[in-house]
Coordinates of C-alpha atoms in Angstrom, one line a residue:
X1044 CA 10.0 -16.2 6.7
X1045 CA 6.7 -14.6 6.1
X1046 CA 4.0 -14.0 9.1
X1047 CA 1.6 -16.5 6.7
X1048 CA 3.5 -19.4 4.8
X1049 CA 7.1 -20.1 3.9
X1050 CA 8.2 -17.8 1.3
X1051 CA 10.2 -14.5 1.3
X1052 CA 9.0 -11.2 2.8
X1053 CA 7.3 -9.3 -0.3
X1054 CA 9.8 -6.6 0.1
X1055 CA 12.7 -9.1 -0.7
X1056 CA 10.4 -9.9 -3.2
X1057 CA 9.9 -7.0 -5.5
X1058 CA 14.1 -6.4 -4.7
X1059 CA 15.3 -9.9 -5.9
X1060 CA 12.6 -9.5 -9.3
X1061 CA 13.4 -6.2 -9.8
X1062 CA 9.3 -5.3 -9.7
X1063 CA 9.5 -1.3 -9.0
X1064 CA 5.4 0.0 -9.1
X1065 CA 4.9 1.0 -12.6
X1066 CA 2.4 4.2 -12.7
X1067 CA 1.4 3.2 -16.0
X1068 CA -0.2 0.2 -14.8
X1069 CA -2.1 2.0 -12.2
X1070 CA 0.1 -0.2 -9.5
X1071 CA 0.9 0.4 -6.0
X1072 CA 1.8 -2.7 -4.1
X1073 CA 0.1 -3.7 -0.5
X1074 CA 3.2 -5.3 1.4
X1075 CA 2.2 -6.2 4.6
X1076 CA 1.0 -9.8 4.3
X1077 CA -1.0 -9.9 7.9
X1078 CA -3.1 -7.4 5.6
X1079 CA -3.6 -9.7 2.6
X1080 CA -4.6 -12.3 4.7
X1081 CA -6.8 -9.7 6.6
X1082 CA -8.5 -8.6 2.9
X1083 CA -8.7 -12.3 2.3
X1084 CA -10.8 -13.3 5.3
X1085 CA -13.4 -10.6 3.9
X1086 CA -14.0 -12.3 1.5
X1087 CA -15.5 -14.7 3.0
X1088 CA -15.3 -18.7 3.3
X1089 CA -12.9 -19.7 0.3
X1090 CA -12.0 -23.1 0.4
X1091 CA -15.3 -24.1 -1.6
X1092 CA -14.5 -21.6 -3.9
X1093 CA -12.6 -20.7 -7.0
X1094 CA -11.3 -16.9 -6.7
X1095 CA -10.5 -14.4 -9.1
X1096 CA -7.7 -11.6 -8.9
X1097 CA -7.4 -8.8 -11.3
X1098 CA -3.5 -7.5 -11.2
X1099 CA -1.9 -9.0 -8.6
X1100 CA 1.5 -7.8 -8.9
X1101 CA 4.3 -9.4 -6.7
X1102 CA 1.3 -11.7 -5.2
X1103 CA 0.9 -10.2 -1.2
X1104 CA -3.3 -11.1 -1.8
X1105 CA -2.5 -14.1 -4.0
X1106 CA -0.9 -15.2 -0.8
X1107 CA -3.0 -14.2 1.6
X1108 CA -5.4 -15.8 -0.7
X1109 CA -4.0 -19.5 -0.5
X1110 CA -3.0 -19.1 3.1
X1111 CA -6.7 -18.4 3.7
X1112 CA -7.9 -22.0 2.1
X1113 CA -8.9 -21.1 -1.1
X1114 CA -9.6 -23.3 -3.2
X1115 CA -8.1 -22.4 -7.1
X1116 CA -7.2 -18.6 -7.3
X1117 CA -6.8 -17.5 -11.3
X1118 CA -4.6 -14.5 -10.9
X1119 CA -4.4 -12.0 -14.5
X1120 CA -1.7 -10.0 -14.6
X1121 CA -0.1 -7.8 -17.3
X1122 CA 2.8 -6.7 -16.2
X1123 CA 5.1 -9.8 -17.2
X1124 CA 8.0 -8.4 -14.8
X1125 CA 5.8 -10.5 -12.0
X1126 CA 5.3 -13.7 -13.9
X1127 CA 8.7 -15.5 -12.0
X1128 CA 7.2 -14.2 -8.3
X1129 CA 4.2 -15.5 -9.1
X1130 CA 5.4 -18.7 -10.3
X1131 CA 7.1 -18.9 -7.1
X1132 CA 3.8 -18.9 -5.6
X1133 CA 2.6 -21.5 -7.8
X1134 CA 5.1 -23.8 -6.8
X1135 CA 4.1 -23.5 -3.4
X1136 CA 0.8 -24.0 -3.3
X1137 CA 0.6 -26.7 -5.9
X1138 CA -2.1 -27.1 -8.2
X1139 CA -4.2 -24.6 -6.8
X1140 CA -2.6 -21.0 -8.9
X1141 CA -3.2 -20.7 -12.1
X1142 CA -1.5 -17.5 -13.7
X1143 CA -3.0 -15.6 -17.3
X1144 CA -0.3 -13.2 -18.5
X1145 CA -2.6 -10.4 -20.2
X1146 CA -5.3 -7.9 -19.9
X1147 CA -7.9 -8.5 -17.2
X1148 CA -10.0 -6.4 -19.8
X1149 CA -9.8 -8.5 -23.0
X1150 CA -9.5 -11.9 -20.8
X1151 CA -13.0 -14.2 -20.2
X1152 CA -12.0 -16.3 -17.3
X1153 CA -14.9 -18.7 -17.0
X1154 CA -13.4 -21.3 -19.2
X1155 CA -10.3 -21.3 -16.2
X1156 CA -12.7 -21.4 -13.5
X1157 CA -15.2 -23.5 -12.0
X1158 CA -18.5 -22.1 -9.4
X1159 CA -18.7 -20.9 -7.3
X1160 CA -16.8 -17.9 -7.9
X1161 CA -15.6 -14.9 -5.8
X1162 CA -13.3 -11.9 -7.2
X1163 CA -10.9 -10.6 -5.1
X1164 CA -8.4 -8.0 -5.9
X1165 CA -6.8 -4.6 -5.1
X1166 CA -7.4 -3.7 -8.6
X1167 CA -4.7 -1.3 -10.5
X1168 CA -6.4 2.2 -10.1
X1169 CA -6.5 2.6 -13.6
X1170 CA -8.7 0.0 -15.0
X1171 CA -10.9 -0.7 -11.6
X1172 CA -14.0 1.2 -12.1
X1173 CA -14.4 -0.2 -15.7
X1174 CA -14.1 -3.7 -14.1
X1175 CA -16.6 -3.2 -11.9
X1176 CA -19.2 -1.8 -13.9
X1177 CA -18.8 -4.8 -16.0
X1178 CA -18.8 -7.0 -13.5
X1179 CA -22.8 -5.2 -12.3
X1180 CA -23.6 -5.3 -15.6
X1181 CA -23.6 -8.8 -17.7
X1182 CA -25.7 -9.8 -20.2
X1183 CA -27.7 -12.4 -17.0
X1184 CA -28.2 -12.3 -13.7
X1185 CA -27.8 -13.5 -11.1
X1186 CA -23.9 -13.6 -12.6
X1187 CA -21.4 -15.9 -12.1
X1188 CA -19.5 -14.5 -9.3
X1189 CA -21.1 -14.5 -5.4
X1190 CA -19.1 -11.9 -4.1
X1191 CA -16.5 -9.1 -4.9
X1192 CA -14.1 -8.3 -2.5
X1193 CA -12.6 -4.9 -4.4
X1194 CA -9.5 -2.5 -3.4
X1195 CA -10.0 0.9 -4.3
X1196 CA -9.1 4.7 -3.9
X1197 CA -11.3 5.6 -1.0
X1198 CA -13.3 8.5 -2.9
X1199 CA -14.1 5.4 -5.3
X1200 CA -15.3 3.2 -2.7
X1201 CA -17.5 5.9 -1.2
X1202 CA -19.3 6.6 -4.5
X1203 CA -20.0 2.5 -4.5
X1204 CA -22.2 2.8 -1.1
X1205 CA -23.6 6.2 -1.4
X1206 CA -27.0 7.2 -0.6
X1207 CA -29.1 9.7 -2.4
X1208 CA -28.3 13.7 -1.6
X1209 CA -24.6 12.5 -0.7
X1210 CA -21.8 14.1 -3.2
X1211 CA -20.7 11.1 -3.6
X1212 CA -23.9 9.5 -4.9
X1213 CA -23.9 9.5 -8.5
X1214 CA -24.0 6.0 -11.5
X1215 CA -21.7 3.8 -9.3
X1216 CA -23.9 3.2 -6.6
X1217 CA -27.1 2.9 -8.5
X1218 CA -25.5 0.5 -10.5
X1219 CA -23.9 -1.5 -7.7
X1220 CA -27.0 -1.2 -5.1
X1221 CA -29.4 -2.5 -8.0
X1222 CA -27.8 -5.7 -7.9
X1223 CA -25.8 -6.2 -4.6
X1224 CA -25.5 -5.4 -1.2
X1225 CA -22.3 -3.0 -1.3
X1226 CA -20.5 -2.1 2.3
X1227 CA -16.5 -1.0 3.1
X1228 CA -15.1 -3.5 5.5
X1229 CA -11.8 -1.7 5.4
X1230 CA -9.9 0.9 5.0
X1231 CA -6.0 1.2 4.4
X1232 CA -3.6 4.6 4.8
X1233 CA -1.2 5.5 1.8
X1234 CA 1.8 4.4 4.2
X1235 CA 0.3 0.3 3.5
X1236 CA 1.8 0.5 0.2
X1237 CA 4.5 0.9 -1.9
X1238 CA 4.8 3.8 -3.7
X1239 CA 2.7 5.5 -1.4
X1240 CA -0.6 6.6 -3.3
X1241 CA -1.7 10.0 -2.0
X1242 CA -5.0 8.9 -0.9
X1243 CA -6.4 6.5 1.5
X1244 CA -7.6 3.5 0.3
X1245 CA -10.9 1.1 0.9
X1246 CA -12.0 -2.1 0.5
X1247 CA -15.5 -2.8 -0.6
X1248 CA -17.5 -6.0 -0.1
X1249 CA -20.4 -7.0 -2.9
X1250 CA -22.6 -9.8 -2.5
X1251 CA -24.7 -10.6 -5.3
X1252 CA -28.2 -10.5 -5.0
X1253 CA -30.3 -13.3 -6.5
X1254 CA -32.3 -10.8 -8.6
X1255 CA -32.5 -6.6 -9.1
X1256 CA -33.9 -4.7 -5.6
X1257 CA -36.3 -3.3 -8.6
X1258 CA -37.2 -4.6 -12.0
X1259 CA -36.3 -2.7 -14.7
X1260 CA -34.4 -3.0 -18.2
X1261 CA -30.4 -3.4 -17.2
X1262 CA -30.0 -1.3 -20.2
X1263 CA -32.4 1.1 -20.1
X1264 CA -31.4 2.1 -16.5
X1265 CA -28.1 2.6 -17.6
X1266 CA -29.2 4.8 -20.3
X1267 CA -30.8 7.1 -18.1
X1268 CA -28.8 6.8 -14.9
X1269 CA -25.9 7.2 -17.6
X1270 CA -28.2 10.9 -18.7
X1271 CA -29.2 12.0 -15.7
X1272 CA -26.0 12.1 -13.8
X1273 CA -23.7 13.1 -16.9
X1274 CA -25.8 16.6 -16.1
X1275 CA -26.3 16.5 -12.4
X1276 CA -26.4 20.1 -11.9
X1277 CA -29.5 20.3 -13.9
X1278 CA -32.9 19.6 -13.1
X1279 CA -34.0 16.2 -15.1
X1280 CA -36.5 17.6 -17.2
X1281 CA -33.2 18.9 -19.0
X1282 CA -31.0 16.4 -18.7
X1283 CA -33.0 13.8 -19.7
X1284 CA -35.1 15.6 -22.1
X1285 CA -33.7 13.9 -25.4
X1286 CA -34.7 10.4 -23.9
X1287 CA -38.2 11.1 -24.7
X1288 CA -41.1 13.8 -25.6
X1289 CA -43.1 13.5 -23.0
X1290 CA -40.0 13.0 -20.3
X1291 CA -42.1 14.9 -17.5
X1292 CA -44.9 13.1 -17.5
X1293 CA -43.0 9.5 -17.1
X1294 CA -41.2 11.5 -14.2
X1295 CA -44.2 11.8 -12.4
X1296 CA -45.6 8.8 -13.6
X1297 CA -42.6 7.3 -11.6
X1298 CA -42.6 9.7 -8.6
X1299 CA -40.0 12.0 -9.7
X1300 CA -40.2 15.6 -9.6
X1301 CA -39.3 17.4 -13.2
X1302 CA -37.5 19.1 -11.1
X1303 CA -35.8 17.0 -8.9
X1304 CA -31.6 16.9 -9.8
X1305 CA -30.6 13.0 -10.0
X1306 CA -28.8 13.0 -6.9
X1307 CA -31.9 13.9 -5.0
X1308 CA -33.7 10.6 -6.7
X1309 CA -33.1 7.2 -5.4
X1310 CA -32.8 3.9 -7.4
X1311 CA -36.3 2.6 -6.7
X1312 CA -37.7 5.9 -8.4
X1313 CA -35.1 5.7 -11.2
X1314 CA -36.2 2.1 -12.0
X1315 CA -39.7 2.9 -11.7
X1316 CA -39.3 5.8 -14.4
X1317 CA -36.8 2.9 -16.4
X1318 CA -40.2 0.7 -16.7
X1319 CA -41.9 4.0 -18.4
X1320 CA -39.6 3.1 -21.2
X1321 CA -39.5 -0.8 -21.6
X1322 CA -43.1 -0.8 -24.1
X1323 CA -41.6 2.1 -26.5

């Protein structure tokens, strides 16, 4: 018996299905399921909520999940070795798993879901920035999901809160700070897994805010955030100087030196220079 419901240890698990981490899928697999239920619980309140989870594999935060009150989790997986685990789970929790075998990438889940919504996954390394720049940038806002409660390579989740001057600071966090309050409520050794990644990993918490810190054009902000940082060693009268003519005088219009490097610039000045752009 398992420290949070009734079914086997994960490790008998992935033996009896035969579920070895697949490299390709960018898998590594959290065992210990007093640490699920840990991730769960930062999350937040669950049982008035409908949660999503990108790849979860033999199930460890599926569980931890359920055990934790929520109320429907929609778990996407592609990796059909784990469908008969996590119909296991299904059939323990009754009504309240639903499991999509596909791609988390080609998948809309809103017609399997009903708000509120929270996403909560240790997403497979190899996909989990791309989710997460979608997920920060949809077509409206607020979106439909409250909160994100994300597992990712450590480095990853540093870029998420960086601050301006940081190395870390870069796209990631302008996009993610824009639109949410971003912090890492844990962090996890390569030993918490199986195989053993060779970094340390973090979870971050997002929280949706109910509209941008700044206003500015989502797709604009992008475009130049996108610019700017794709040449960070230059100054960005350079790298952004095929975005417009007259790109130093919009930089100053906005409070930005020509030349100021983007990591020296924070997101309210990036915005402002964004706005230089939205009457062209």
């Amino acid at each position: 018996m398992s420290a949070i419901d009734d079914l086997p240890p994960l490790r008998e698990v992935i033996t009896t299905h035969g579920l070895s981490a697949r490299k390709s899928l960018g898998q590594n697999f959290l065992l210990d399921l007093n640490l699920t239920a840990k991730i769960a619980r930062r999350a937040g309140e669950l049982s008035d909520c409908d949660i999503l989870e990108i790849g979860p594999g033999p199930g460890g935060l599926t569980r931890g999940l359920l055990a934790e009150g929520a109320r429907k989790v929609l778990a996407i997986e592609k990796d059909e070795r784990c469908m008969p685990a996590l119909a296991e789970i299904a059939d323990a929790y009754p009504g309240q798993l639903e499991v999509i075998n596909g791609d988390a990438l080609e998948i809309d889940p809103l017609s399997h879901l009903t708000p509120p919504i929270r996403v909560a996954a240790n997403l497979p390394y190899n996909v989990g920035t791309e989710l997460l720049v979608r997920w920060l940038t949809p077509k409206q806002w607020p979106p439909y999901w409250q909160s994100l409660t994300l597992m990712f390579q450590r480095e990853v989740a540093e870029r998420i809160i960086a601050t301006p001057g940081s190395k870390a600071y870069g796209r990631l966090a302008l996009l993610a700070q824009w639109r949410a309050d971003a912090k890492i409520v844990m962090t996890l050794p390569p030993e918490a897994f199986s195989p053993p990644p060779k970094v340390h990993s973090a979870v971050v918490h997002l929280t949706a805010l109910p509209e941008p810190r700044y206003p500015a054009d989502p797709a604009i902000l992008s475009r130049l955030v996108a610019a700017a940082f794709n040449q960070r060693r230059k100054m960005l009268r350079g790298s952004l100087k095929g975005q417009a003519p007259d790109i130093e005088d919009r930089l100053l219009s906005a409070g930005i030196k020509p030349t100021d490097r983007a990591e020296q610039v924070g997101l309210e000045q990036f915005c402002a220079l964004a706005r230089t752009f939205e009457k062209d």
